[in-house]
mmCIF file of C-alpha atoms in Angstrom:
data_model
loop_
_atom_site.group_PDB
_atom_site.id
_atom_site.type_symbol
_atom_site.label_atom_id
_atom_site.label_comp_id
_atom_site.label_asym_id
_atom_site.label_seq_id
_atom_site.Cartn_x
_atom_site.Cartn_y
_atom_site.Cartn_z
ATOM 1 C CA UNK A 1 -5.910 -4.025 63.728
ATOM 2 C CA UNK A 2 -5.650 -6.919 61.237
ATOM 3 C CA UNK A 3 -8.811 -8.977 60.328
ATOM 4 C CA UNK A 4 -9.888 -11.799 58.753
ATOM 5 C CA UNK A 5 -13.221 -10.973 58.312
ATOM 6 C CA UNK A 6 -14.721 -7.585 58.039
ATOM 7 C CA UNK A 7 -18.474 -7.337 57.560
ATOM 8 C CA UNK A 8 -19.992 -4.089 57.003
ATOM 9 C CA UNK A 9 -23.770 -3.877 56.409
ATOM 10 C CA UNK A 10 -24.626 -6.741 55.351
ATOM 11 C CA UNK A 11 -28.173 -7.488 53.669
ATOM 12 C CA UNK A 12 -29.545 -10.246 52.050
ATOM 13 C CA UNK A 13 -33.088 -11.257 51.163
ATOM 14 C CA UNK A 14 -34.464 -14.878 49.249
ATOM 15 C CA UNK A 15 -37.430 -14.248 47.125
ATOM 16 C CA UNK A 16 -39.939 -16.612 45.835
ATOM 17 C CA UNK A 17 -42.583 -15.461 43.673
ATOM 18 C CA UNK A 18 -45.232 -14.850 46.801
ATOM 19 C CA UNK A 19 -42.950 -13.687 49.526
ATOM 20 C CA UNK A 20 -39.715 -12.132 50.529
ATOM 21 C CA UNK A 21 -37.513 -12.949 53.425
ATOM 22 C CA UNK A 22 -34.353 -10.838 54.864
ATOM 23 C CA UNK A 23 -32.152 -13.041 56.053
ATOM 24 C CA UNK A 24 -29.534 -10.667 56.783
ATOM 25 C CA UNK A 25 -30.522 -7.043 57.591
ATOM 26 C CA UNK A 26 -27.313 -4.739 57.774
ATOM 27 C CA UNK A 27 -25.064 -6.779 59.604
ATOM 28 C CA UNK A 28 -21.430 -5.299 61.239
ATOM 29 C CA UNK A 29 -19.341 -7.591 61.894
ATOM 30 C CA UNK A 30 -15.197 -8.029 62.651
ATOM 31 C CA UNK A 31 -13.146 -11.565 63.437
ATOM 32 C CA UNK A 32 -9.471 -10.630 64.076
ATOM 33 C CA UNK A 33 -6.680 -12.737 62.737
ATOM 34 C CA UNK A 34 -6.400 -16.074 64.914
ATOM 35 C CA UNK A 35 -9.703 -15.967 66.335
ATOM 36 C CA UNK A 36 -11.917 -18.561 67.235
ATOM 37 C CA UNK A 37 -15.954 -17.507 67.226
ATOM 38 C CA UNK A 38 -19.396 -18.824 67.781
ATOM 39 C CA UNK A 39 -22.302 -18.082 65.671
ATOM 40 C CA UNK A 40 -25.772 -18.560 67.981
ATOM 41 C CA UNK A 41 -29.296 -17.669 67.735
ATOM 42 C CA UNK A 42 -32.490 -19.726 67.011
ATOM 43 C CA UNK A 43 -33.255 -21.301 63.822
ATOM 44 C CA UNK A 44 -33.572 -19.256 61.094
ATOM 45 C CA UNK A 45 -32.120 -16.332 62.239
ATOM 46 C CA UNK A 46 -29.610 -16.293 59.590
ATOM 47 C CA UNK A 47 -26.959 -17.962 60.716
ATOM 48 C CA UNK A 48 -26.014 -20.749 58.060
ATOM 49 C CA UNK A 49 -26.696 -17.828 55.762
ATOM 50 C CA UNK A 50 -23.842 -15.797 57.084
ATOM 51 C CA UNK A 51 -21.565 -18.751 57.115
ATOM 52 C CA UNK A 52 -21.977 -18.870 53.600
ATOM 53 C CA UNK A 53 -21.550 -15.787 52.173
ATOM 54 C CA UNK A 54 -18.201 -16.050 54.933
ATOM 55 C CA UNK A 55 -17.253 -18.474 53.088
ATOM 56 C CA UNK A 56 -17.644 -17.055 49.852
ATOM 57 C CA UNK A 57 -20.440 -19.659 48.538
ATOM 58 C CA UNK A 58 -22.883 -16.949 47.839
ATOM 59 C CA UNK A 59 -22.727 -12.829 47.829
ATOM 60 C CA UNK A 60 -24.872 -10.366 49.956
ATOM 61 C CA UNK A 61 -27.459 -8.285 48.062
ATOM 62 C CA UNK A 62 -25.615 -5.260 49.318
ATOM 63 C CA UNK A 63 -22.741 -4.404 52.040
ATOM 64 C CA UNK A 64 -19.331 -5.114 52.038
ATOM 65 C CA UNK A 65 -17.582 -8.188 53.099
ATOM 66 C CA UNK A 66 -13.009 -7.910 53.139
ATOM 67 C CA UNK A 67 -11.723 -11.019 53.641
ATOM 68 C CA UNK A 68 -8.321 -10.291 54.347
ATOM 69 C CA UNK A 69 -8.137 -7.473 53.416
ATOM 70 C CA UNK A 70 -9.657 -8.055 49.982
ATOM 71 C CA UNK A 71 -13.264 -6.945 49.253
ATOM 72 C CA UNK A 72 -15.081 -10.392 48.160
ATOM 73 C CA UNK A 73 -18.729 -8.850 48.778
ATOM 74 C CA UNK A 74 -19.101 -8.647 44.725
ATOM 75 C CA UNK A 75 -16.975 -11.812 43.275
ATOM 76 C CA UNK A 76 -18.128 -13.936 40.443
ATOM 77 C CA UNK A 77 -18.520 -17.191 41.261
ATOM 78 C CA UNK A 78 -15.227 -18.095 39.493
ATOM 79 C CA UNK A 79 -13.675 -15.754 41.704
ATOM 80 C CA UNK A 80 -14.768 -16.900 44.727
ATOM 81 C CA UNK A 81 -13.947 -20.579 43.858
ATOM 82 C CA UNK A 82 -10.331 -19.158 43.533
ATOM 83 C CA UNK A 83 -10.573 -17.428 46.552
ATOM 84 C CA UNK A 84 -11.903 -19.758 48.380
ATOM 85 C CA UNK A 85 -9.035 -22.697 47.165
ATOM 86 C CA UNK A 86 -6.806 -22.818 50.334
ATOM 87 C CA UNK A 87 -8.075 -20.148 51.829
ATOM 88 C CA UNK A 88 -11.341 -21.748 53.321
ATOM 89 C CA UNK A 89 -11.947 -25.248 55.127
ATOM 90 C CA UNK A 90 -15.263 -26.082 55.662
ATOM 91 C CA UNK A 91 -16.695 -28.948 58.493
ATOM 92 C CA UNK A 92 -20.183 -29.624 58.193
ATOM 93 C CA UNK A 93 -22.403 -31.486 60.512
ATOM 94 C CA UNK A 94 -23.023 -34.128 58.010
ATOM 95 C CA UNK A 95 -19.786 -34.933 57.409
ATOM 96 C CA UNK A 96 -19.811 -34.860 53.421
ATOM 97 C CA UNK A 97 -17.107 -37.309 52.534
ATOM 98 C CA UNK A 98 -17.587 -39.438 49.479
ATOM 99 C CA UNK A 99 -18.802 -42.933 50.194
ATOM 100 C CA UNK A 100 -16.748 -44.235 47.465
ATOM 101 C CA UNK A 101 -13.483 -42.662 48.386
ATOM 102 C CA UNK A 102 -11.300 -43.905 50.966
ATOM 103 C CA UNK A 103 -10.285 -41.708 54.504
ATOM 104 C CA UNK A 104 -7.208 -41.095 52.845
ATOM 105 C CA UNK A 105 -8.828 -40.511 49.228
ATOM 106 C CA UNK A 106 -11.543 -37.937 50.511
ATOM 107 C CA UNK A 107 -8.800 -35.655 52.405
ATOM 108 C CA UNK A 108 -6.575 -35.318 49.226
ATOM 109 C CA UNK A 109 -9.791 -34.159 47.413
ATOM 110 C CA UNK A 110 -8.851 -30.736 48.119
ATOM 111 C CA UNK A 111 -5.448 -30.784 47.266
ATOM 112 C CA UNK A 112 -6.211 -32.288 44.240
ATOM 113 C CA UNK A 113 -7.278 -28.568 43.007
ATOM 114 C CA UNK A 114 -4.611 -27.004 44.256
ATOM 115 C CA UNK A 115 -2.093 -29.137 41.086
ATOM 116 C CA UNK A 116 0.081 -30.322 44.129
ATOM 117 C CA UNK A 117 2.507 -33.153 42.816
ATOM 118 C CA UNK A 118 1.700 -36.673 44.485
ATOM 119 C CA UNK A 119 4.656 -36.788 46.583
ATOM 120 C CA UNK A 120 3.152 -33.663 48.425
ATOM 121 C CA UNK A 121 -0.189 -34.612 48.505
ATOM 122 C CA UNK A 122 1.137 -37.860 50.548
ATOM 123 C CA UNK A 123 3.053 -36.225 52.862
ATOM 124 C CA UNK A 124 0.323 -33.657 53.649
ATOM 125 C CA UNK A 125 -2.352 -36.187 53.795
ATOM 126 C CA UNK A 126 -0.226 -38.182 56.134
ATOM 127 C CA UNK A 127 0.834 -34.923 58.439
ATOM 128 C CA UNK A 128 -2.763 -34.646 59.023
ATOM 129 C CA UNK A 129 -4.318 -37.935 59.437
ATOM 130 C CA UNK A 130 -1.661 -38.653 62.025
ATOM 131 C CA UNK A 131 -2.441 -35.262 63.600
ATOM 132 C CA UNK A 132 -5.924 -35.907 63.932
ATOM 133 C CA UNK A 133 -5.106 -39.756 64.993
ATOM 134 C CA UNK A 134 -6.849 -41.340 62.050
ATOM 135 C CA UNK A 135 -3.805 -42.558 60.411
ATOM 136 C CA UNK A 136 -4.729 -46.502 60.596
ATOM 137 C CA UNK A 137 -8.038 -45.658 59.183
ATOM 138 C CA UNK A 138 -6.523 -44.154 56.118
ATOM 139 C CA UNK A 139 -7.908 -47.214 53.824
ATOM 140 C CA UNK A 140 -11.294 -47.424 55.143
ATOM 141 C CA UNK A 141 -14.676 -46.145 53.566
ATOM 142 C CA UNK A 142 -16.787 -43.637 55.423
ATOM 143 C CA UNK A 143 -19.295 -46.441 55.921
ATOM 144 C CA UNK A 144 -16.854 -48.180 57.968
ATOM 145 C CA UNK A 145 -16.172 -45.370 60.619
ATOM 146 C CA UNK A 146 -18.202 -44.241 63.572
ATOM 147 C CA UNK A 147 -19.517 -41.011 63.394
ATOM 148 C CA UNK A 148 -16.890 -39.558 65.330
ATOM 149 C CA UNK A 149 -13.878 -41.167 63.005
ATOM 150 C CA UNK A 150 -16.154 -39.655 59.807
ATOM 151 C CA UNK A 151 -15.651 -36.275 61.445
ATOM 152 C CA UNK A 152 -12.313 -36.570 62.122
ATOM 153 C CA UNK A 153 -11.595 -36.667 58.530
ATOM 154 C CA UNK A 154 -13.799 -34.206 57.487
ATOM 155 C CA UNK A 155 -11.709 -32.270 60.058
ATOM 156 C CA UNK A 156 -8.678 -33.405 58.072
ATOM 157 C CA UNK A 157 -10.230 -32.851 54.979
ATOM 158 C CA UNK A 158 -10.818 -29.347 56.052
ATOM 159 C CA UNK A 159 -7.259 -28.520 57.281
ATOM 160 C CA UNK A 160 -4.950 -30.161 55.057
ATOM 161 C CA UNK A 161 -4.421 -27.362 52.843
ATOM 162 C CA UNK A 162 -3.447 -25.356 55.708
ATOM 163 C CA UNK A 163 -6.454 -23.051 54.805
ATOM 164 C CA UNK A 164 -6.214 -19.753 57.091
ATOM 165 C CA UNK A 165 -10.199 -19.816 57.928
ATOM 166 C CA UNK A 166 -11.996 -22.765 59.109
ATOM 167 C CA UNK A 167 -15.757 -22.802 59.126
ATOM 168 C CA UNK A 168 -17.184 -25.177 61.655
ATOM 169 C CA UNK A 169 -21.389 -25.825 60.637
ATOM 170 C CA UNK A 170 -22.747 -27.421 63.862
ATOM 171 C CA UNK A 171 -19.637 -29.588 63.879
ATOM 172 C CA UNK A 172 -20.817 -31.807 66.817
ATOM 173 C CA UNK A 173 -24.709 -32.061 66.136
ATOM 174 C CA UNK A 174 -24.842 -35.392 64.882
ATOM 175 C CA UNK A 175 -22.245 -37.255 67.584
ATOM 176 C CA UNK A 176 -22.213 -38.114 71.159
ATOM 177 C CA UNK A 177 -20.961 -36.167 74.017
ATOM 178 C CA UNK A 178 -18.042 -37.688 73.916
ATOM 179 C CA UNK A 179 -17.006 -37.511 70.662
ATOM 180 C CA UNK A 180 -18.766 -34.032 70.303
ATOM 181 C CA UNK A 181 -15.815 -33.267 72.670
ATOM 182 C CA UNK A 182 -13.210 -35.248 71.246
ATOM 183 C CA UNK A 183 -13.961 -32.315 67.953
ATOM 184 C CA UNK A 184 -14.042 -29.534 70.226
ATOM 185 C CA UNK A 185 -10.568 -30.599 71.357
ATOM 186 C CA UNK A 186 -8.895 -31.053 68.079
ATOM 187 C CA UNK A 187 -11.022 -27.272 66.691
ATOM 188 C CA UNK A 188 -9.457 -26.026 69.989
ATOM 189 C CA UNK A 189 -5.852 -27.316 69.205
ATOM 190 C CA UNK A 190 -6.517 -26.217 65.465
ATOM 191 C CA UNK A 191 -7.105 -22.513 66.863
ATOM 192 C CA UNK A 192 -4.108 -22.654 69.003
ATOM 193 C CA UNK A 193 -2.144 -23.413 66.029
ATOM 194 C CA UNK A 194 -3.309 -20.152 64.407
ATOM 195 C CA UNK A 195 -6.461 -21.208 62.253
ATOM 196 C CA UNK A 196 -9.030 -18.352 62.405
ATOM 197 C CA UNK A 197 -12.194 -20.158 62.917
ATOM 198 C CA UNK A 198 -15.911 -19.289 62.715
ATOM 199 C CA UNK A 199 -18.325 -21.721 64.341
ATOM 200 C CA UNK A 200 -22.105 -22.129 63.528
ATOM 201 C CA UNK A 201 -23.966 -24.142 66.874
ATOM 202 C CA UNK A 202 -27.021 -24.023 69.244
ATOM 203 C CA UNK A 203 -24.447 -25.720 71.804
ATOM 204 C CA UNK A 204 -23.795 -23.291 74.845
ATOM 205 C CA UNK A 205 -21.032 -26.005 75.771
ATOM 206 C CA UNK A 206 -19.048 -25.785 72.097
ATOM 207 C CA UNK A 207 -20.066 -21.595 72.338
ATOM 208 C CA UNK A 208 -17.693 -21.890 75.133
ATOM 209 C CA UNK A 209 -14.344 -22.977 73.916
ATOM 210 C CA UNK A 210 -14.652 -19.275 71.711
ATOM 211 C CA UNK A 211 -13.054 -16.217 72.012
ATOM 212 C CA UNK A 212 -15.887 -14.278 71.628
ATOM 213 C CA UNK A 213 -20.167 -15.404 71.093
ATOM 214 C CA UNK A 214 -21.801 -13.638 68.373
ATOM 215 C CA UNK A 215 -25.729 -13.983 68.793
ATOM 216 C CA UNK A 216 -27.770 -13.564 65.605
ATOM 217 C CA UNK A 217 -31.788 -12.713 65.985
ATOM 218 C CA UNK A 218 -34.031 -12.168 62.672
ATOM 219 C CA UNK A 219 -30.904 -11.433 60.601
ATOM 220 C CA UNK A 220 -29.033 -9.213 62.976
ATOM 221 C CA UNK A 221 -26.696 -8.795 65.461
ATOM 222 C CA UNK A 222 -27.908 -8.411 68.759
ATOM 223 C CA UNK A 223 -25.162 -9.153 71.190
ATOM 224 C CA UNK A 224 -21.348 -10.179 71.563
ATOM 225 C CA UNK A 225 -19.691 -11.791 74.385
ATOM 226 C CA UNK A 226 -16.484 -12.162 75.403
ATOM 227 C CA UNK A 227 -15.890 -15.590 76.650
ATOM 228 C CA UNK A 228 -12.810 -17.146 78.907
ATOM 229 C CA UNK A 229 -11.062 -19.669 77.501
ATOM 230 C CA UNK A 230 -12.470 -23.000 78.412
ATOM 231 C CA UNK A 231 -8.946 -24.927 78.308
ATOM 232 C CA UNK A 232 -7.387 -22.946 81.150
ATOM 233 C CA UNK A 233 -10.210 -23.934 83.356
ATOM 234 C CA UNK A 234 -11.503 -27.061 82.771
ATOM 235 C CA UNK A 235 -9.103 -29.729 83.050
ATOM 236 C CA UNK A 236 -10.833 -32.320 81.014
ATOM 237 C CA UNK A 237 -10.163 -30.371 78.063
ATOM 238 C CA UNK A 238 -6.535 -30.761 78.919
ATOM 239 C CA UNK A 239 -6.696 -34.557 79.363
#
């Protein structure tokens, strides 16, 4: 079986000079190729921790961690930069775009890295911002978007690489229902498409457009559940 992501006990601790604190205590853990996960548990459990040694923005103390295929548990941090460059998209509940960057501006960011010649940064940036149906923003500043449009191109920013793994932290927890589901959608359609994605969220309601529910307590794993897929049932999410 192919994976993405292979976990196998993973530790890590943060120390201060008075106290120690395990925020990851052996975890096992396996997302397949094409997946589409949800991270759970109550804060502090470890969760945004995990993320980011997923995503190859920090190493475990100990354990092993094969991202496809590749052990990454032990990279340098210029190695996991390298690794990371269109590889890894990242959408954070605070957006992160660059106030003094344009929509179309902060999703070429990325590409920028990756020495792509202008004429293919265009055309990518483009592709995506008419995917995600922020084209006739593309000249705006982040200041002039709702917090649903900001988002949206943190979505594109995310994508437009074509990375193969997309982590999702809390992607909805600072919009409105509606465009909490309007992001859902589009991670949904994303998945479909053949991203592998790996979602951090307290939301039972964004836990169930996943595959699978991954539940995280004091640094491990307690339980995993196997969820239907929310599309087929709910016709909203088809609208």
């Amino acid at each position: 079986m192919e994976y993405m992501i292979n976990l196998q006990e993973l530790t890590k601790s943060f120390r201060t000079e008075e106290v120690e604190t395990l925020a990851l205590n052996e975890v096992n853990l396996q997302v397949k190729k094409g997946e589409f996960i949800a991270i759970m548990g109550p804060s502090g459990c470890g969760k945004s921790t995990l993320l980011n040694i997923i995503g190859l923005l920090d190493n475990p103390d100990s354990g092993s961690y094969q991202f496809d295929g590749q052990e990454v548990a032990s990279l340098r941090e210029k190695q996991r930069t390298a690794t990371r460059k269109g590889n890894i998209g990242f959408v954070f509940q605070s957006f992160n775009l660059i106030d003094e960057l344009t929509v179309q501006e902060n999703v070429e960011v990325p590409l920028k890295y990756l020495g792509m010649s202008t004429s293919e940064r265009k055309a990518k940036i483009d592709e995506v911002l008419d995917r995600m149906k922020i084209a006739h923003r593309k000249n705006h500043f982040p200041q002039q978007l709702s917090g649903g449009q900001q988002q949206r191109v943190a979505m594109c920013r995310a994508v437009v690489a074509q990375p193969k793994l997309l982590l999702a932290d809390e992607p909805t927890g600072n919009l409105d229902s509606q465009n909490g589901q309007e992001v859902m959608k589009l991670l949904l359609e994303l998945n479909k498409a053949g991203t592998t994605i790996v979602m951090v969220t307290h939301s039972d309601y964004d836990a169930s457009f996943a595959h699978r529910v991954v539940h995280l307590f004091d640094g491990k794993v307690i339980t995993e559940e196997q969820k239907r897929i929310m599309s087929s049932t709910n016709p909203e999410i088809n609208a």
